[in-house]
XYZ file of N, CA, C and O in Angstrom:
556
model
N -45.753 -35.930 -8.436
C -45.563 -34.568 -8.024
C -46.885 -34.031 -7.492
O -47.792 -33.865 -8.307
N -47.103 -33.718 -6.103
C -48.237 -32.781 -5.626
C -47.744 -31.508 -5.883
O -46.591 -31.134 -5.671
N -48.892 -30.691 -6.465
C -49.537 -29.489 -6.096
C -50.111 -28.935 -5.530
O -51.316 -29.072 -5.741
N -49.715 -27.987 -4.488
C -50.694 -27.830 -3.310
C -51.523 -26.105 -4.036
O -50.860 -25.132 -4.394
N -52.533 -26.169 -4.057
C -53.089 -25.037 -3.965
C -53.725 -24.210 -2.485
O -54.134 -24.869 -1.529
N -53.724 -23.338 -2.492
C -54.202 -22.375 -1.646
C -55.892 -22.729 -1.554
O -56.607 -22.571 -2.543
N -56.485 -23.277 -0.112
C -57.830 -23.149 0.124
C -58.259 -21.975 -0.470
O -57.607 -21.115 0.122
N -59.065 -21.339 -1.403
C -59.828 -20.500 -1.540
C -61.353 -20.245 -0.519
O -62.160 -21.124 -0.216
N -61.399 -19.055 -0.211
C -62.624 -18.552 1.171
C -63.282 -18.490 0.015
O -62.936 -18.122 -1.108
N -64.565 -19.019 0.571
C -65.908 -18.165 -0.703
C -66.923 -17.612 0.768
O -66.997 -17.998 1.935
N -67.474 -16.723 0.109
C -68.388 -15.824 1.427
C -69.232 -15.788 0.262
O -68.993 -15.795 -0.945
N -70.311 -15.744 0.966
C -71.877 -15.814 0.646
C -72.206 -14.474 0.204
O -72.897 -14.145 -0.761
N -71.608 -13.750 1.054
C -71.969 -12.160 0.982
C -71.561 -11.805 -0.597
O -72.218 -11.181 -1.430
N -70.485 -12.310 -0.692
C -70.132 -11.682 -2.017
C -70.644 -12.367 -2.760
O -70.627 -11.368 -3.479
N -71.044 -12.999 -3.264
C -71.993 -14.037 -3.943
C -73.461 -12.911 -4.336
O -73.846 -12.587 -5.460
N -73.998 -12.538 -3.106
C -75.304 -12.159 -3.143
C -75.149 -11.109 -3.405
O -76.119 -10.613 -3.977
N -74.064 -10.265 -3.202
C -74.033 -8.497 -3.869
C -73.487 -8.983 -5.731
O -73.774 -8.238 -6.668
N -72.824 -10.108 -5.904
C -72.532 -9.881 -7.330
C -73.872 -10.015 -7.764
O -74.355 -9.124 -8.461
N -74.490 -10.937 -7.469
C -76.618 -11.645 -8.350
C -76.763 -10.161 -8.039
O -77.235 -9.585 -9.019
N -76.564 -9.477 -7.190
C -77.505 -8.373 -6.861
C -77.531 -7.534 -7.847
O -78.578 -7.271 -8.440
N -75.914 -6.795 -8.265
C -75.851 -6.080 -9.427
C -76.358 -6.755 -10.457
O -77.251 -6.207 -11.102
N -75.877 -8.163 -10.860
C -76.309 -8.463 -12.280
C -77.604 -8.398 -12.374
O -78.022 -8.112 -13.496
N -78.519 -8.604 -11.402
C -80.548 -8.723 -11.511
C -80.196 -6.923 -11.762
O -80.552 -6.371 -12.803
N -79.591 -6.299 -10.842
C -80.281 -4.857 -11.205
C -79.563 -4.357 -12.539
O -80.191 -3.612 -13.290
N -78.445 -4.695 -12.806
C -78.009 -4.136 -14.174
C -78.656 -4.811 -15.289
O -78.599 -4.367 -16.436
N -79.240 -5.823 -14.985
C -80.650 -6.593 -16.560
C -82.038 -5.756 -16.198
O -82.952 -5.706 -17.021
N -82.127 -5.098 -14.891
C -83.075 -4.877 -14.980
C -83.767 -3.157 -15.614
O -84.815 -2.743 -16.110
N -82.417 -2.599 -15.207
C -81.885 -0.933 -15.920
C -81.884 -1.209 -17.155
O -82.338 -0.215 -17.721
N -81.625 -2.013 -17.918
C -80.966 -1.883 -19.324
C -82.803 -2.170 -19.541
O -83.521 -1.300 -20.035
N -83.261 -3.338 -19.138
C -84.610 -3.675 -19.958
C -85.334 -2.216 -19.456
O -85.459 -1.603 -20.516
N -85.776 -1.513 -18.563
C -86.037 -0.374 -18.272
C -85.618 0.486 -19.438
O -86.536 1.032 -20.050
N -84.641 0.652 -19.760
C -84.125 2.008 -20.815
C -84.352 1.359 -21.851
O -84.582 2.131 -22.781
N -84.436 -0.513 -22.367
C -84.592 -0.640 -23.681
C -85.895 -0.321 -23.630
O -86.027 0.665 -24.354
N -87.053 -0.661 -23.108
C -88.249 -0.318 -23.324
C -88.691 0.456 -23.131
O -89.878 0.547 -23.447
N -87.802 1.883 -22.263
C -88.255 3.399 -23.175
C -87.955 3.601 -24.454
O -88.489 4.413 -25.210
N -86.977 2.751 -24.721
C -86.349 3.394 -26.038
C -87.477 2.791 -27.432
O -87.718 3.395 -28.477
N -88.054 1.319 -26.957
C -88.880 0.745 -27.960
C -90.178 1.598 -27.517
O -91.089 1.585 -28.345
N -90.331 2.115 -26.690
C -91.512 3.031 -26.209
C -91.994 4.577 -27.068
O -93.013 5.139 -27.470
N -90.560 4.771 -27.016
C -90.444 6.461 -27.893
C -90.870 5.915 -29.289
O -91.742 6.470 -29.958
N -90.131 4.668 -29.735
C -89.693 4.700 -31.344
C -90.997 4.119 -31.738
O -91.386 4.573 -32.815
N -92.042 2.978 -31.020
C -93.259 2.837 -31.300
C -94.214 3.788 -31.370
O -95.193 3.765 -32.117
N -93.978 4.476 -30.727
C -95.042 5.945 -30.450
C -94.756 6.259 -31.500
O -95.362 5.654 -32.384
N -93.758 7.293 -31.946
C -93.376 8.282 -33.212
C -93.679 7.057 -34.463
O -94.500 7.356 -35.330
N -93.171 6.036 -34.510
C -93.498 5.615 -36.194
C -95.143 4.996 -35.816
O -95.702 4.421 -36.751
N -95.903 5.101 -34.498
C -97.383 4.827 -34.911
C -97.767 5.781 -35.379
O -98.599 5.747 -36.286
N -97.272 6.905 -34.897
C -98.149 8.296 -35.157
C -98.206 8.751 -36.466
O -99.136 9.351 -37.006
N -96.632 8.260 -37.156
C -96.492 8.433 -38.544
C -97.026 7.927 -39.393
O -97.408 8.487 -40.421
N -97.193 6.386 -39.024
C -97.639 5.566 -40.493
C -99.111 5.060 -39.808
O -99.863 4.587 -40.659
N -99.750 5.074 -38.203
C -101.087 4.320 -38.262
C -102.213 5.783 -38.124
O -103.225 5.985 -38.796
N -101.572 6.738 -36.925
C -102.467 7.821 -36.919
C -102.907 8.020 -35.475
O -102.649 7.056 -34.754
N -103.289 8.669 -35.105
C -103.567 8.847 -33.285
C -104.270 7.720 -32.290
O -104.178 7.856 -31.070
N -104.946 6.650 -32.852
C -105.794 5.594 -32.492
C -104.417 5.436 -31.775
O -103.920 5.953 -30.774
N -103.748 3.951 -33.252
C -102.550 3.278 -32.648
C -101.415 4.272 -31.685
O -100.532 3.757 -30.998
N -101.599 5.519 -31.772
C -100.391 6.373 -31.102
C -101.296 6.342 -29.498
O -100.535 6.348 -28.530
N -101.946 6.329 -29.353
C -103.064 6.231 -27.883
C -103.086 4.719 -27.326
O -103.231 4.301 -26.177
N -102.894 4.056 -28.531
C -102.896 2.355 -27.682
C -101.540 2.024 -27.698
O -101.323 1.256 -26.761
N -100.462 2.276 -28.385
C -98.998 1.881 -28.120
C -98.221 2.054 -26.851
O -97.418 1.467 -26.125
N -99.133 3.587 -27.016
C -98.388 4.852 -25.682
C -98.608 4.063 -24.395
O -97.674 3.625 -23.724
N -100.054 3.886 -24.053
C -100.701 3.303 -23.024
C -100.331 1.885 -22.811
O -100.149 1.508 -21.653
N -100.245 1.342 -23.455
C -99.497 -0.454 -23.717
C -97.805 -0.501 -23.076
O -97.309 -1.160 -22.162
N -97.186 0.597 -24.097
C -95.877 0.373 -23.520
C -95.564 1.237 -21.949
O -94.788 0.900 -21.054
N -96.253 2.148 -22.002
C -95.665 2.891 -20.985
C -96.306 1.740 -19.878
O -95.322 1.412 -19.216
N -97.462 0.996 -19.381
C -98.013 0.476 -18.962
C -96.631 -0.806 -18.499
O -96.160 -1.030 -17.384
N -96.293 -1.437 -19.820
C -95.263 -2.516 -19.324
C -93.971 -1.397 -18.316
O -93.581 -1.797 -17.218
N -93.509 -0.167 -18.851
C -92.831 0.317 -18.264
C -92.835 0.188 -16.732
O -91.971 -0.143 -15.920
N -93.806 0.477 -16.655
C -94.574 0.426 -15.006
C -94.463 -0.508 -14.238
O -94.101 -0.296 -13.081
N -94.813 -2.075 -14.791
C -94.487 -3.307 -14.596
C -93.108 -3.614 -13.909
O -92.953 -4.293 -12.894
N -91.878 -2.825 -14.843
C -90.784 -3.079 -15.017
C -90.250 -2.426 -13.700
O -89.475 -3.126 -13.048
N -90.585 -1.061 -13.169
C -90.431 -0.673 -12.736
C -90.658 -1.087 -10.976
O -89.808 -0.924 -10.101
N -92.029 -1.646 -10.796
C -92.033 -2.565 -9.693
C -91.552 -3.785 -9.699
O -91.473 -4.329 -8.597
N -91.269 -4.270 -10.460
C -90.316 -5.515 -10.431
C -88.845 -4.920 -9.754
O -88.249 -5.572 -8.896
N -88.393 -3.721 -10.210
C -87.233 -3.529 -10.111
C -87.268 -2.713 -8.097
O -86.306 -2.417 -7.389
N -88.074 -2.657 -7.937
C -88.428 -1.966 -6.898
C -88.511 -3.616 -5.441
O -87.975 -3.826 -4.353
N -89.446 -4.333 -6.295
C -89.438 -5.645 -5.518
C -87.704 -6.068 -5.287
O -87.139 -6.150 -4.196
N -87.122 -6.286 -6.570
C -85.824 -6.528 -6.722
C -84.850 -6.291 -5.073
O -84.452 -7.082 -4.218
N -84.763 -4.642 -5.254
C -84.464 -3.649 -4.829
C -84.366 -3.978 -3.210
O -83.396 -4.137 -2.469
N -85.843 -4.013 -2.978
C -86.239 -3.948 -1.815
C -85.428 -5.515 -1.002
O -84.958 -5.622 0.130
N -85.541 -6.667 -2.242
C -85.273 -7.607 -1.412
C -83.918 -7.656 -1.045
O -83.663 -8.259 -0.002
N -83.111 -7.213 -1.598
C -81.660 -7.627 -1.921
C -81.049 -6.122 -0.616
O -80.035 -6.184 0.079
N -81.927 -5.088 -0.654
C -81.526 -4.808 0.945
C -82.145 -4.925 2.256
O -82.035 -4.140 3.198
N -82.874 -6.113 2.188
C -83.158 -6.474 3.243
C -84.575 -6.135 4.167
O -85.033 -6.649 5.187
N -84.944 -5.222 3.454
C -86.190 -4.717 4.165
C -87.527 -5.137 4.452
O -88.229 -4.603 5.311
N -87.976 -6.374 3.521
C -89.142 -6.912 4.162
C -90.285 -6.626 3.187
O -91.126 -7.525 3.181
N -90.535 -5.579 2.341
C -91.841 -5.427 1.987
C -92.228 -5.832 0.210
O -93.114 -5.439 -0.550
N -90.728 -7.090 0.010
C -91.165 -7.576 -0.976
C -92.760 -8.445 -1.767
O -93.099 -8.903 -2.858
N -93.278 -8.280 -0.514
C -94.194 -9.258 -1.659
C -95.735 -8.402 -1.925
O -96.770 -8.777 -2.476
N -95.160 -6.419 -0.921
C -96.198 -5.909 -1.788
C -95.723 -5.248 -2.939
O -96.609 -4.787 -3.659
N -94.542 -5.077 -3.307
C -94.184 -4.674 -4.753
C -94.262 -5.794 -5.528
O -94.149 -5.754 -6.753
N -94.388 -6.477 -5.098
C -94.693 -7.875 -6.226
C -96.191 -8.217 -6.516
O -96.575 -8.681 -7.590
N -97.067 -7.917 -5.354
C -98.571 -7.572 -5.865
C -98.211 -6.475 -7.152
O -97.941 -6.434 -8.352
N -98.426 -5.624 -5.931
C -98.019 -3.949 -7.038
C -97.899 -4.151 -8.461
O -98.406 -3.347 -9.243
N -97.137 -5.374 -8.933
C -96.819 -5.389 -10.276
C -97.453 -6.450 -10.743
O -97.506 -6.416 -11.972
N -98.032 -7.517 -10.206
C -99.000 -8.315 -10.823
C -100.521 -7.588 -11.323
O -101.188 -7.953 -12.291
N -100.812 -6.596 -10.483
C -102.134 -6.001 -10.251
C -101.558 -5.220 -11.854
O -102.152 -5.304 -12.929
N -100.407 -4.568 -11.620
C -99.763 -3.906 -12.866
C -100.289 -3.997 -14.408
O -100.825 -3.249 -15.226
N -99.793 -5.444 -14.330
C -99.815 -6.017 -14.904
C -100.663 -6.763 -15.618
O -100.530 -6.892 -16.835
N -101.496 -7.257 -15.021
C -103.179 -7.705 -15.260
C -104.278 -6.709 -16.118
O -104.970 -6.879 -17.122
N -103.992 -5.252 -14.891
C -104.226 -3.993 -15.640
C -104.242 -4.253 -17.161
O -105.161 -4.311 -17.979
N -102.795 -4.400 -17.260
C -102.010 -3.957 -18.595
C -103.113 -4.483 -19.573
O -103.745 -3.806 -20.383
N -103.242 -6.118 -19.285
C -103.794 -7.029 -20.049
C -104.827 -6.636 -20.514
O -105.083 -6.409 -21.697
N -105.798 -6.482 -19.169
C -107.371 -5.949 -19.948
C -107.300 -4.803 -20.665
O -108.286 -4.514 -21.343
N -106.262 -4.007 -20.671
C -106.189 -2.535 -21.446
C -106.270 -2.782 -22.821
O -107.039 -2.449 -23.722
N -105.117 -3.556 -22.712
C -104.710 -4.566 -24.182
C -105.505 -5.247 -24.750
O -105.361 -5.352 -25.968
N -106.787 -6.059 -24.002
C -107.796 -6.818 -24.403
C -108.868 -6.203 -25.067
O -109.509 -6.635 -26.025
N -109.060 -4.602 -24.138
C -110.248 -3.436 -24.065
C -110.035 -3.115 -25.646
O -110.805 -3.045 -26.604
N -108.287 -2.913 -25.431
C -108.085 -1.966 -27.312
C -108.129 -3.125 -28.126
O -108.461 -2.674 -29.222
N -107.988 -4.376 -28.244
C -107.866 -5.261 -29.500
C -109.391 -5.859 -29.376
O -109.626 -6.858 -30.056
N -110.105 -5.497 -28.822
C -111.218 -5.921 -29.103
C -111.109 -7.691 -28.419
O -110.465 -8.641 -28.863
N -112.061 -7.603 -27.137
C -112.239 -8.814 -26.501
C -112.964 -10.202 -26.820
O -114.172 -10.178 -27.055
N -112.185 -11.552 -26.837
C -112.348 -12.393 -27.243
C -113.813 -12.758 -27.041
O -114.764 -12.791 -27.822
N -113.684 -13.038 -25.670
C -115.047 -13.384 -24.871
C -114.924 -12.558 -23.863
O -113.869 -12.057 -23.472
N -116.600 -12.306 -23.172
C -116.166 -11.391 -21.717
C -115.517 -12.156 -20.517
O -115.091 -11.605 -19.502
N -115.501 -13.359 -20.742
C -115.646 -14.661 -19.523
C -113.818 -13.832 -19.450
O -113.759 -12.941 -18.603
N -113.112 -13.967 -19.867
C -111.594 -13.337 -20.544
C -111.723 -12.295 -19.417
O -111.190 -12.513 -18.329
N -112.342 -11.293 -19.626
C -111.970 -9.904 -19.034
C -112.733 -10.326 -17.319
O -111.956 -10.175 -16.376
N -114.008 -10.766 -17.013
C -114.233 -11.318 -15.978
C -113.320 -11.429 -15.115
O -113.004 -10.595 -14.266
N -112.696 -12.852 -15.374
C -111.384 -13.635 -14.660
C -110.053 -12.748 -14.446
O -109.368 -12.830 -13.426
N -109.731 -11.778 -15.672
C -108.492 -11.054 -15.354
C -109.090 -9.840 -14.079
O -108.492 -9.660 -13.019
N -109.988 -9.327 -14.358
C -111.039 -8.899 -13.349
C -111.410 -9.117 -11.942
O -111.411 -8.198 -11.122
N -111.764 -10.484 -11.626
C -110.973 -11.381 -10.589
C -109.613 -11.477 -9.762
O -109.245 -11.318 -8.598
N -109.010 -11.861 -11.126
C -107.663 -11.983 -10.423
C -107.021 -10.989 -9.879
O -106.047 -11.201 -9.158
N -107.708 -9.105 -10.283
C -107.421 -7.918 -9.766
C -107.890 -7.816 -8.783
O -107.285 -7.262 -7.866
N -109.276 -8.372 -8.616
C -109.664 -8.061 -7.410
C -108.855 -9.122 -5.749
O -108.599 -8.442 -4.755
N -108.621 -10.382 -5.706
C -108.596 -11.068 -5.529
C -106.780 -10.628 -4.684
O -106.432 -10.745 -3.509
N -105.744 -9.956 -6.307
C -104.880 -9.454 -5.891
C -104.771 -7.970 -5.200
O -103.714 -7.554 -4.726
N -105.772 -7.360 -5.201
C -106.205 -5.864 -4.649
C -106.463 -6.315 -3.210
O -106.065 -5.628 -2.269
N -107.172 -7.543 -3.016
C -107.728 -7.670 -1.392
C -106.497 -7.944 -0.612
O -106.136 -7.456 0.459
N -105.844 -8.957 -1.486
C -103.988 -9.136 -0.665
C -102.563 -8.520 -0.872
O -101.366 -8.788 -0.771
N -103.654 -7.280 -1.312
C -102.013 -6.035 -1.027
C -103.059 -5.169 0.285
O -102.650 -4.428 1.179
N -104.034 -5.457 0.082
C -104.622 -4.530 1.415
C -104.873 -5.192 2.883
O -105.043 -4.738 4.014
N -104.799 -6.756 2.185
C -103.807 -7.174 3.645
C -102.627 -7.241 4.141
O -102.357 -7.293 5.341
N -101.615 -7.244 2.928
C -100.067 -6.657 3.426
C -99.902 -5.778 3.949
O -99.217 -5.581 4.953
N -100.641 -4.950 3.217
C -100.392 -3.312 3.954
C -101.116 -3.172 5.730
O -100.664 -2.574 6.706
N -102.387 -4.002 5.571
C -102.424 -3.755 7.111
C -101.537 -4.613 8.192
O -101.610 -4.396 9.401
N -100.604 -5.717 7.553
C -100.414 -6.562 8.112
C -98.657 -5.904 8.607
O -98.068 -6.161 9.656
N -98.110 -4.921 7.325
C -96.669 -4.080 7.679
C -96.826 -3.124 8.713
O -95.952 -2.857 9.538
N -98.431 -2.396 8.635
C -98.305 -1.351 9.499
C -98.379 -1.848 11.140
O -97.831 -1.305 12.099
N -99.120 -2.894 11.129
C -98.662 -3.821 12.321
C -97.562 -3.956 13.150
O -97.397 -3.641 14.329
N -96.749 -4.545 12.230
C -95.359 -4.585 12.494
C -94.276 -3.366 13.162
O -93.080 -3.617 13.310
């Protein structure tokens, strides 16, 4: 006995708008979870460590917030087409690096050679978002 099934069409298009929502709906939720671990770290530092830890949590998390936020922007940008993904993707490495030495500055730094190199790698990523940028306005 054959069964004939119906060729099913697959289109690409729809393919790339479903990834599209699912990257941006993981990327909203981690956004709102890490305000939400943002608020609740703040208030119980303030309670049980005292204004130090409430000044380095604040600055730490809101900092990844930021991160999150150009990621979601890179995301964004690529999935409609526009081209200027790979300076929101500096944007958030530079972010990000930031973050680190902030993090390094408040826990007290291993070695300086440490903060140097992340130092570097800001600068290094600072010189090639300021060649993207002259290289879009080009365009």
């Amino acid at each position: 006995m054959k069964v004939n099934f119906p060729k099913l069409k697959f289109d690409d298009k729809i393919l790339f708008r479903i990834i599209g929502i699912v990257v941006r709906a993981i990327l909203i939720v981690g956004i709102i979870a890490q305000l939400g671990i943002t608020i609740f770290l703040t208030v119980s530092s303030l309670i049980v460590s005292g204004p130090v830890a409430l000044v380095t949590t604040a600055i730490e998390n809101a900092l990844l917030i930021i991160v999150l936020l150009e990621i979601y922007l890179a995301v964004e940008d690529y999935l409609s087409g526009k081209g200027r993904t790979a300076s929101y993707v500096i944007d958030a490495s530079i972010s990000f690096i930031v973050r680190e030495i902030i993090i390094d500055v408040f826990n007290g730094v291993d070695s300086n050679t440490t903060l140097l190199v992340l130092a570097g790698i800001v600068a290094i990523l600072s010189f090639s978002r300021f060649l993207t940028s002259r290289a879009e306005k080009d365009i």
